[in-house]
Amino acid sequence: MKKSVYGILSLAVLFTAGCSSKNAVAPSGGADAGAGAGVPAPAPVTSVEAGPSGYGFDEYQTGPLGDVFYEFDSSELSSDAQNQLQQNATWMGNNAGASTLIEGHCDERGTSEYNMALGERRATNAKEYIVRLGIPSSRIETVSYGEEKPFAAGHDESAWSKNRRAHFILK
Amino acid sequence: MRLLMRPAAAFLLTFLLSLAFSLPARATDGEYIAIRKEGSGRIALIVAPPLAEGGKASSWSGEIDREIRRALDFTGLFNMIPPPMNLFEEGKGGKPALNFGALNSIGAEVFAGGTVSGDPDRVRLTMAAYETFGAKPILSKTYTGSSGDLRALAHAFCADLVQLLTGHRSVFGSSIVFVSNQSGFKEIYSCAFDGSNVRQLTRSRSISLTPALSPDGTSLAFTDYTSGRPALKIMNLSDRRIASVRQSGVSIDPGWRSNAEVATTLSFQGDQEIYLVRTDGSLSRRVTSSRGIDLSPSFSPDGSRMAFVSARYGNPQIFILDLISGQTRRLTYNGNYNTQPSWSPAGDKIAYSSMEKNGEINIFTIRADGSGATQLTSGDRENESPSWSPGGDMIVFTSSRQGQKKLYVMNANGEHQRRLLQMSGEQMQPSWSFVR
């Protein structure tokens, strides 16, 4: 059961990566992440290695739960983000013992107090979305780091777009 | 020049000391400023080194003179003119007297001078100030302390002089708390009004943010991540004991309403709202109730109104809540990103930062009725986190104009912008204490 669901997820992720140009990032260490989560990697579909990759996965997210990204000064969930959260909810549904911490992050622009508040809204919006899909809220914690712990260095949109995220950590 | 003055010293000393005992300690506040034209600029001031009585006193005189000049110049209120060679003239009966004609002819409005005497355990600094037009004495006072207190003696005189001339509290004796990442972690520091005497107040090695001193200066509110999430901490500065707000969710950006109550954003009820919290960390009451971000409380001096940031209409704007009537009204309408309100000590204005479309952030002031928005910084990257000096003459802020974030000060009208302190790493989120 787990295996088949995961295979479908991987396909969906790959498909999403193909469509999403805005936040597309290089696939990374997908097989490692799959092994780390105790889930066997499905057979390769293309030349790209199977496992978590695409929209929610990059060098900063190699776990089984993908991150979601935001526009500037926004905590609204794009369709890509909603798609990723659905996948995260499916994974959590299949791994009932797992719980997660969602960190809300912002890019460096704007003022840090407001970004702290915005980061929390990003984390809680992501949590609420997953809870609405049936995952108990007790399994999801949230925290905001505002602009305090950026992932990508740099002062341009390529760095900023990576730093506006809800980051999932398996607990 | 001091050589020229020495023969006159003994006579002048007698003259000034007699004034010290004959004048009230302080003239009526605001009397001087009342006769100045509105917006007439800096006060032309001549300060003479205090005349020394005795060998030890001559070294004290130099130090006191330097400190008085440096401190008064820091305020940005004065145009400091060097004393003229002919500061003294022959007065009645052949005794030397202050040459007010010479002081007036070089444009001085105020002259200050005095005497210093005593022994290392008990230094006596007697200072007098005159309005030069009319040769009118406006201040005379004696300050005593040990020879280790010369800076404090000088600042005490500067505080009295500025309060007399402006009618409100000076910066002297006040302090500024701020965040620096100098140690590799963001920790809270304090420094004196002029950037001297930097001290590290927290060593949590997590992320400490948004420090704010209580109005009486005894408590420091800030947030840190020692619990894994940003939580409000209230430190008693006398014994360094820390009270925490033990609520789930985040706490963001405290602002003091009184010595007993601090407001902060908490999210334990789901939505982010502003609550009043007692100094022991217990909740007093909730003061906002709108969906979306409510943030960064800053109170009017009487505590009856609260400026804050709300994103209730989409992007962040500044609002004012009247805590008596419960009415909320929007204060800012220009720009799409107005945050970090700071209510002036006089109560009439609110400083805030506004981000432009190109990412530049600038500091503005606006009257509490929403009129008179005035831009104080421009064209220099991110200028943010404004905080008023105790008398409202100056604003301390963060600027990245030279790359890294550093602390700057400026006059309340935006003039005289300069670095506050030299310190490695970045400094940010300054908050000026209202205490002396």
XYZ file of C-alpha atoms in Angstrom:
607
model
C 0.000 0.000 0.000
C 2.668 2.419 1.047
C 4.727 1.569 -1.979
C 1.974 2.205 -4.482
C 0.912 5.477 -2.927
C 4.468 6.628 -2.859
C 4.902 5.742 -6.488
C 1.875 7.819 -7.419
C 3.177 10.671 -5.323
C 6.506 10.545 -7.069
C 4.841 10.744 -10.429
C 2.742 13.663 -9.288
C 5.798 15.437 -7.974
C 7.693 14.899 -11.189
C 4.742 16.136 -13.178
C 4.464 19.215 -10.985
C 8.144 19.921 -11.438
C 7.698 19.802 -15.172
C 4.909 22.365 -15.125
C 6.232 24.736 -12.524
C 8.811 27.145 -13.820
C 8.521 29.865 -11.202
C 9.933 27.947 -8.296
C 11.534 25.087 -10.144
C 14.675 23.958 -8.442
C 17.231 21.303 -9.211
C 16.288 17.819 -8.037
C 18.554 16.654 -5.277
C 19.288 13.540 -3.265
C 15.823 12.147 -3.812
C 16.795 8.508 -3.371
C 18.554 9.235 -0.096
C 15.519 10.970 1.260
C 13.284 8.082 0.298
C 15.586 5.583 1.985
C 15.857 7.780 5.047
C 12.129 7.754 5.469
C 12.075 3.974 5.324
C 10.173 3.926 2.055
C 11.547 1.921 -0.837
C 12.188 4.007 -3.903
C 9.916 3.146 -6.816
C 11.280 2.187 -10.182
C 12.705 5.060 -12.200
C 10.185 6.610 -14.564
C 12.581 8.728 -16.542
C 16.280 9.420 -16.411
C 15.593 11.545 -13.308
C 15.986 9.476 -10.156
C 12.734 8.741 -8.410
C 11.917 10.035 -4.915
C 10.986 13.423 -3.594
C 11.909 16.045 -6.143
C 10.365 18.926 -7.958
C 8.397 21.845 -6.580
C 8.768 21.272 -2.830
C 12.219 19.729 -2.823
C 15.621 21.334 -3.199
C 18.965 21.343 -1.430
C 17.196 22.689 1.677
C 14.444 20.046 1.704
C 15.399 16.434 1.164
C 12.925 14.797 3.569
C 9.675 13.090 2.594
C 7.551 16.222 3.169
C 7.918 18.975 0.600
C 8.149 22.685 1.314
C 5.771 25.292 -0.088
C 6.610 28.716 -1.461
C 4.959 32.129 -1.387
C 4.767 35.451 -3.153
C 6.190 38.538 -1.407
C 4.081 39.766 1.531
C 1.669 36.876 1.079
C 0.682 33.762 2.951
C -1.752 32.645 0.234
C -1.320 29.109 -1.046
C -0.749 28.860 -4.778
C -2.037 25.805 -6.669
C 1.501 24.389 -6.596
C 1.590 24.927 -2.850
C -1.829 23.308 -2.371
C -0.730 20.370 -4.485
C 2.371 19.920 -2.337
C 0.355 20.154 0.876
C -2.033 17.473 -0.420
C 0.962 15.235 -1.013
C 2.316 16.001 2.448
C -1.089 15.172 3.938
C -1.172 11.883 2.053
C 2.261 10.992 3.371
C 1.282 11.863 6.912
C -1.887 9.852 6.531
C 0.204 6.871 5.535
C 2.694 7.389 8.342
C 0.455 7.747 11.340
C 3.326 7.817 13.817
C 4.982 10.798 12.182
C 4.638 14.379 13.310
C 6.067 17.497 11.752
C 7.247 20.971 12.588
C 6.407 23.624 10.003
C 8.747 26.608 10.014
C 7.485 29.818 8.396
C 10.205 31.825 6.647
C 10.366 35.140 4.787
C 12.828 36.828 2.493
C 14.946 39.674 3.808
C 12.844 42.465 2.326
C 10.508 44.508 4.476
C 10.771 44.862 8.229
C 11.701 42.015 10.537
C 8.816 42.283 13.034
C 6.236 42.117 10.256
C 8.127 39.251 8.660
C 7.982 37.387 11.962
C 4.195 37.713 11.867
C 4.029 36.840 8.168
C 6.210 33.763 8.695
C 3.835 32.537 11.342
C 0.840 32.984 9.054
C 2.630 31.001 6.362
C 3.278 28.158 8.802
C -0.236 28.168 10.278
C -1.939 28.428 6.870
C 0.023 25.403 5.701
C -0.893 23.556 8.885
C -4.594 24.420 8.603
C -4.669 23.192 5.025
C -3.275 19.806 6.053
C -5.571 19.595 9.078
C -8.548 20.166 6.775
C -7.379 17.119 4.840
C -7.810 15.036 7.978
C -4.430 15.072 9.677
C -4.788 15.673 13.460
C -3.501 19.115 14.444
C -1.691 17.497 17.383
C 0.779 16.035 14.886
C 1.719 19.401 13.420
C 3.605 22.139 15.249
C 4.418 25.532 13.788
C 7.047 28.182 14.417
C 8.044 31.386 12.650
C 11.588 32.431 11.927
C 10.582 35.509 9.948
C 13.655 36.671 8.061
C 16.021 35.381 10.778
C 17.153 32.117 9.173
C 17.232 32.485 5.380
C 18.075 29.360 3.371
C 19.679 30.946 0.336
C 22.262 33.702 0.626
C 22.055 36.510 -1.880
C 20.006 39.622 -2.367
C 17.972 38.931 -5.481
C 14.750 37.211 -6.438
C 16.442 33.847 -6.977
C 17.464 33.829 -3.303
C 14.297 35.526 -2.070
C 11.991 33.036 -3.785
C 13.762 30.181 -1.965
C 13.456 31.957 1.377
C 9.705 32.612 1.246
C 8.626 29.167 2.368
C 6.931 26.921 4.848
C 9.632 24.398 5.670
C 8.622 20.910 6.818
C 10.765 19.077 9.354
C 9.950 15.513 10.361
C 9.995 15.196 14.133
C 44.019 81.584 26.016
C 43.872 80.011 29.413
C 46.996 81.993 30.309
C 45.207 85.199 29.495
C 42.297 84.177 31.654
C 44.250 83.185 34.708
C 44.766 86.604 36.248
C 41.044 87.124 35.972
C 40.159 83.728 37.381
C 39.998 84.619 41.017
C 37.723 87.569 40.402
C 35.482 85.727 37.991
C 35.262 82.798 40.346
C 33.896 85.072 43.014
C 31.504 86.597 40.511
C 30.160 83.245 39.275
C 29.916 81.722 42.730
C 27.964 84.689 43.970
C 25.550 84.078 41.102
C 25.327 80.435 42.061
C 23.950 81.345 45.434
C 21.804 84.247 44.346
C 19.972 82.594 41.435
C 17.368 79.880 41.639
C 18.757 76.528 40.566
C 16.779 76.581 37.376
C 14.988 79.308 35.488
C 11.446 78.685 34.325
C 11.372 75.834 31.821
C 10.755 77.001 28.318
C 11.280 80.653 29.125
C 14.229 80.870 26.790
C 12.752 78.820 24.006
C 9.634 80.966 24.131
C 11.550 83.980 22.909
C 13.160 82.112 20.037
C 11.450 82.204 16.695
C 9.905 78.928 15.595
C 12.341 77.133 13.302
C 15.154 79.601 13.871
C 17.674 76.769 13.732
C 20.480 75.914 16.059
C 21.316 77.930 19.143
C 24.650 79.758 18.820
C 26.506 78.733 21.964
C 29.874 79.597 23.443
C 31.194 77.320 26.180
C 34.329 78.378 28.067
C 36.322 75.772 30.014
C 35.475 76.003 33.715
C 38.095 78.072 35.513
C 40.202 75.886 37.748
C 40.870 76.667 41.372
C 43.912 74.639 42.407
C 46.388 72.427 40.547
C 44.308 69.268 40.356
C 41.271 71.207 39.195
C 43.072 72.344 36.037
C 43.162 68.772 34.666
C 39.505 68.311 35.600
C 38.670 71.528 33.762
C 40.011 70.201 30.468
C 38.137 66.926 30.760
C 34.878 68.580 31.771
C 35.184 71.102 28.930
C 35.741 68.366 26.330
C 32.817 66.341 27.645
C 30.445 69.316 27.731
C 31.354 70.269 24.152
C 31.056 66.720 22.861
C 27.745 66.146 24.648
C 26.127 69.435 23.593
C 27.326 68.998 20.025
C 25.784 65.490 19.974
C 22.309 66.935 20.534
C 22.381 68.738 17.208
C 20.732 71.678 18.953
C 23.739 73.968 19.003
C 26.079 75.839 16.756
C 29.214 75.720 18.913
C 31.315 78.897 18.585
C 34.844 79.030 20.062
C 35.232 81.555 22.916
C 36.659 84.913 21.760
C 40.115 86.050 22.945
C 38.546 89.039 24.666
C 36.042 86.968 26.680
C 36.688 89.203 29.681
C 36.808 92.975 29.923
C 37.516 95.376 32.719
C 34.362 95.837 34.701
C 33.349 98.136 37.501
C 36.152 98.980 39.897
C 38.705 97.441 37.560
C 37.480 93.879 38.159
C 37.240 91.541 35.156
C 33.756 90.869 33.839
C 32.271 88.855 30.993
C 32.531 90.827 27.760
C 28.975 90.505 26.487
C 29.701 93.002 23.735
C 32.300 90.632 22.296
C 29.989 87.618 22.737
C 27.197 89.410 20.906
C 29.445 90.663 18.143
C 30.434 87.111 17.127
C 26.830 85.982 17.129
C 26.578 84.048 20.385
C 23.083 83.664 21.794
C 24.072 81.768 24.917
C 27.288 81.689 26.912
C 28.150 79.034 29.495
C 31.111 78.951 31.813
C 31.968 78.280 35.428
C 34.479 77.102 37.935
C 35.790 73.785 39.150
C 37.422 73.241 42.524
C 37.742 70.809 45.413
C 39.655 67.595 45.999
C 39.420 64.194 44.267
C 36.760 62.954 46.683
C 34.609 66.021 46.285
C 34.799 67.920 43.026
C 32.639 71.041 42.856
C 31.586 72.149 39.385
C 29.670 75.407 39.363
C 28.255 76.340 35.985
C 26.379 79.433 34.855
C 24.679 80.242 31.576
C 23.712 83.628 30.170
C 21.568 84.858 27.393
C 24.126 87.136 25.795
C 21.674 89.695 24.451
C 20.836 91.625 27.569
C 23.537 89.846 29.593
C 20.783 87.930 31.326
C 21.697 85.026 33.629
C 19.448 82.035 32.879
C 21.029 79.169 34.813
C 23.420 78.643 37.673
C 23.975 75.424 39.519
C 26.652 73.507 41.427
C 27.320 69.819 40.734
C 29.395 67.717 43.106
C 30.948 64.287 42.804
C 34.278 62.476 42.866
C 36.992 62.974 40.254
C 35.758 59.730 38.683
C 32.379 61.346 37.995
C 33.565 64.200 35.773
C 31.639 62.909 32.755
C 28.470 62.578 34.817
C 28.953 66.086 36.252
C 29.380 67.490 32.753
C 26.290 65.638 31.517
C 24.229 66.810 34.499
C 24.972 70.402 33.525
C 24.243 69.664 29.848
C 20.933 68.078 30.856
C 19.917 71.184 32.813
C 20.993 73.529 30.023
C 19.141 71.609 27.287
C 16.035 71.247 29.430
C 16.097 74.982 30.099
C 16.563 75.914 26.454
C 14.146 73.431 24.909
C 11.591 73.009 27.668
C 11.784 69.219 27.676
C 13.942 66.303 28.751
C 17.412 65.934 27.310
C 19.130 62.789 26.090
C 21.782 62.991 28.803
C 21.668 60.006 31.122
C 19.301 58.103 28.837
C 20.255 54.790 27.278
C 19.471 52.813 24.143
C 18.869 49.070 23.947
C 19.408 47.249 20.654
C 20.141 43.918 18.978
C 23.568 42.956 17.665
C 24.887 39.774 16.069
C 28.449 40.653 17.083
C 28.865 37.408 19.071
C 27.524 35.255 16.239
C 24.072 35.188 17.832
C 21.542 37.987 18.000
C 21.718 39.236 21.593
C 20.437 42.343 23.388
C 22.863 45.160 24.227
C 22.596 48.598 25.770
C 24.635 51.767 25.343
C 24.550 55.334 26.635
C 22.713 58.023 24.635
C 25.899 58.836 22.698
C 26.838 55.253 21.836
C 29.370 54.923 24.660
C 29.415 52.259 27.387
C 28.154 49.293 25.314
C 27.009 46.368 27.484
C 25.699 42.931 26.558
C 22.460 42.178 28.421
C 21.574 38.675 27.150
C 23.705 35.593 26.504
C 21.023 33.157 25.406
C 22.873 32.035 22.249
C 19.523 31.708 20.481
C 17.892 34.619 18.629
C 17.002 37.598 20.824
C 14.926 40.354 19.254
C 12.946 43.606 19.718
C 14.190 44.946 23.083
C 12.187 47.679 24.828
C 12.887 49.304 28.198
C 10.023 50.079 30.572
C 9.378 53.816 31.072
C 11.133 53.729 34.462
C 14.054 51.799 33.003
C 13.853 48.926 35.474
C 12.572 46.209 33.118
C 13.592 45.023 29.673
C 11.045 43.306 27.436
C 12.274 41.295 24.450
C 11.625 38.043 22.616
C 13.939 35.083 22.238
C 13.970 31.509 20.964
C 15.351 29.715 24.021
C 12.105 27.710 24.221
C 12.298 26.876 20.512
C 9.768 29.521 19.490
C 9.743 33.303 19.883
C 8.506 34.026 23.403
C 8.157 37.273 25.374
C 10.713 37.705 28.159
C 10.676 40.440 30.789
C 14.024 40.949 32.514
C 14.307 42.781 35.818
C 17.483 44.759 35.184
C 18.466 45.030 38.852
C 18.716 41.266 39.477
C 18.547 39.990 35.846
C 15.623 37.735 36.790
C 13.523 36.830 33.729
C 9.755 36.280 33.574
C 8.358 34.471 30.532
C 4.976 34.455 28.886
C 4.132 30.771 28.796
C 1.592 30.672 25.997
C 1.727 28.537 22.893
C 2.259 30.209 19.555
C 4.575 33.129 18.940
C 5.179 36.429 20.698
C 6.303 39.384 18.594
C 7.577 42.907 19.291
C 6.659 44.183 22.787
C 5.824 47.845 23.538
C 5.376 49.275 27.042
C 2.121 50.952 28.010
C 3.239 51.773 31.576
C 5.787 50.467 34.066
C 3.321 47.708 34.929
C 2.049 46.635 31.504
C 3.654 45.698 28.201
C 1.728 44.935 25.025
C 2.775 42.270 22.546
C 1.412 40.147 19.717
C 0.477 36.616 20.776
C -1.025 33.859 18.640
C -2.032 31.228 21.203
C -5.714 31.755 20.361
C -5.039 31.115 16.685
C -5.097 34.536 15.096
C -2.393 37.079 15.876
C -3.727 39.674 18.304
C -2.206 42.250 20.656
C -2.481 41.558 24.395
C -1.478 43.467 27.509
C 0.869 41.485 29.739
C 1.945 42.206 33.334
C 5.618 42.311 34.289
C 5.320 38.872 35.952
C 4.403 37.429 32.544
C 0.687 36.965 33.286
C -1.906 38.071 30.752
C -3.891 41.212 31.522
C -6.247 41.487 28.539
C -6.562 41.347 24.778
C -6.827 44.703 22.994
C -7.263 43.871 19.286
C -9.700 41.556 17.544
C -9.343 41.625 13.802
C -8.506 38.763 11.501
C -4.950 38.963 10.206
C -1.695 40.400 11.455
C -1.818 42.885 14.354
C 1.608 43.954 15.454
C 4.107 46.389 16.990
C 2.182 48.314 19.688
C 3.452 51.806 20.597
C 1.532 53.899 23.123
C 0.749 57.576 23.499
C 2.527 59.047 26.550
C -0.632 58.805 28.688
C -1.225 55.184 27.627
C -4.738 55.910 26.358
C -4.021 55.268 22.667
C -2.031 52.587 20.872
C -0.470 52.852 17.429
C 0.039 49.460 15.799
C 0.484 47.699 12.480
C -2.392 45.788 10.962
C -2.720 43.944 7.672
C -6.518 43.781 8.056
C -7.006 45.420 4.634
C -4.301 43.372 2.904
C -0.943 45.077 3.225
C 0.536 46.475 6.447
C -0.649 49.922 7.523
C -0.555 51.823 10.803
C -3.706 52.181 12.880
C -4.552 53.877 16.165
C -6.709 52.197 18.793
C -8.314 54.396 21.452
C -8.266 52.132 24.504
C -10.941 54.196 26.259
C -13.547 54.233 23.485
C -12.399 51.051 21.781
C -12.445 52.851 18.408
C -9.784 51.999 15.811
C -8.874 54.276 12.922
C -6.374 53.985 10.105
C -3.452 56.445 10.295
C -1.411 55.861 7.107
C -2.742 55.838 3.540
C 0.378 56.471 1.441
C 2.399 53.434 0.369
C 1.724 49.720 0.627
C 4.026 48.792 3.477
C 4.006 51.000 6.578
C 5.293 49.405 9.793
C 7.242 50.048 13.031
C 5.249 52.910 14.616
C 6.923 54.837 17.451
C 4.837 57.398 19.346
C 6.722 60.597 20.238
C 7.174 61.537 23.920
C 5.295 64.804 23.326
C 2.387 62.729 22.013
C 1.863 64.734 18.841
C 3.665 62.600 16.258
C 4.270 59.011 15.268
C 7.447 57.925 13.487
C 7.279 54.875 11.233
C 9.047 53.198 8.336
C 7.664 52.869 4.825
C 8.910 50.498 2.149
C 8.869 51.716 -1.430
C 8.361 49.582 -4.517
C 12.116 49.433 -5.175
C 12.676 47.915 -1.721
C 14.111 51.080 -0.197
C 12.800 51.721 3.307
C 12.512 55.250 4.708
C 11.499 56.842 7.971
C 8.568 59.224 8.155
C 6.785 61.135 10.874
C 3.073 61.855 10.820
C 0.854 63.730 13.254
C -1.411 61.580 15.394
C -4.402 63.047 13.513
C -2.990 61.687 10.223
C -1.831 65.007 8.791
C 1.658 66.278 8.033
C 3.427 63.131 6.834
C 7.109 64.078 6.531
C 9.882 61.975 5.021
C 13.094 62.074 7.081
C 15.419 59.741 5.128
C 15.765 59.165 1.385
C 17.857 57.483 -1.276
C 19.936 55.341 1.070
C 18.761 51.694 1.171
C 16.923 50.508 4.297
C 16.268 53.004 7.088
C 14.011 51.539 9.735
C 13.118 50.954 13.405
C 12.753 54.619 14.461
C 12.709 55.334 18.202
C 12.425 58.793 19.806
C 14.833 60.291 22.322
C 13.322 61.048 25.767
C 12.712 64.700 24.854
C 11.663 64.026 21.271
C 14.563 66.062 19.814
C 16.214 63.070 18.170
C 15.421 59.729 16.571
C 17.643 56.637 16.672
C 17.214 54.206 13.765
C 18.801 51.365 11.812
C 20.314 51.992 8.389
C 22.036 49.763 5.838
C 23.312 52.813 3.922
C 26.914 51.608 4.312
C 26.119 47.928 3.701
C 25.664 46.260 7.067
C 22.864 47.392 9.362
C 24.163 49.940 11.876
C 22.620 52.372 14.361
C 22.242 56.033 13.393
C 20.769 59.106 15.030
C 19.221 62.223 13.518
C 17.409 65.312 14.669
C 13.644 64.876 14.759
C 13.360 66.878 11.504
C 15.741 64.503 9.708
C 18.815 66.738 9.838
C 22.259 65.810 11.153
C 22.143 62.055 10.378
C 25.208 60.216 11.654
C 26.447 56.887 13.010
C 25.754 56.341 16.710
C 28.422 53.805 17.575
C 31.332 51.878 16.142
C 30.813 48.173 16.776
C 31.522 45.065 14.735
C 28.728 42.970 13.222
C 25.255 44.332 12.605
C 23.168 46.394 15.010
C 19.415 46.819 14.734
C 16.056 47.410 16.466
C 17.167 50.284 18.732
C 14.836 51.466 21.476
C 15.590 54.699 23.349
C 14.702 54.714 27.031
C 12.604 57.535 28.410
C 14.403 57.530 31.735
C 17.270 59.679 32.917
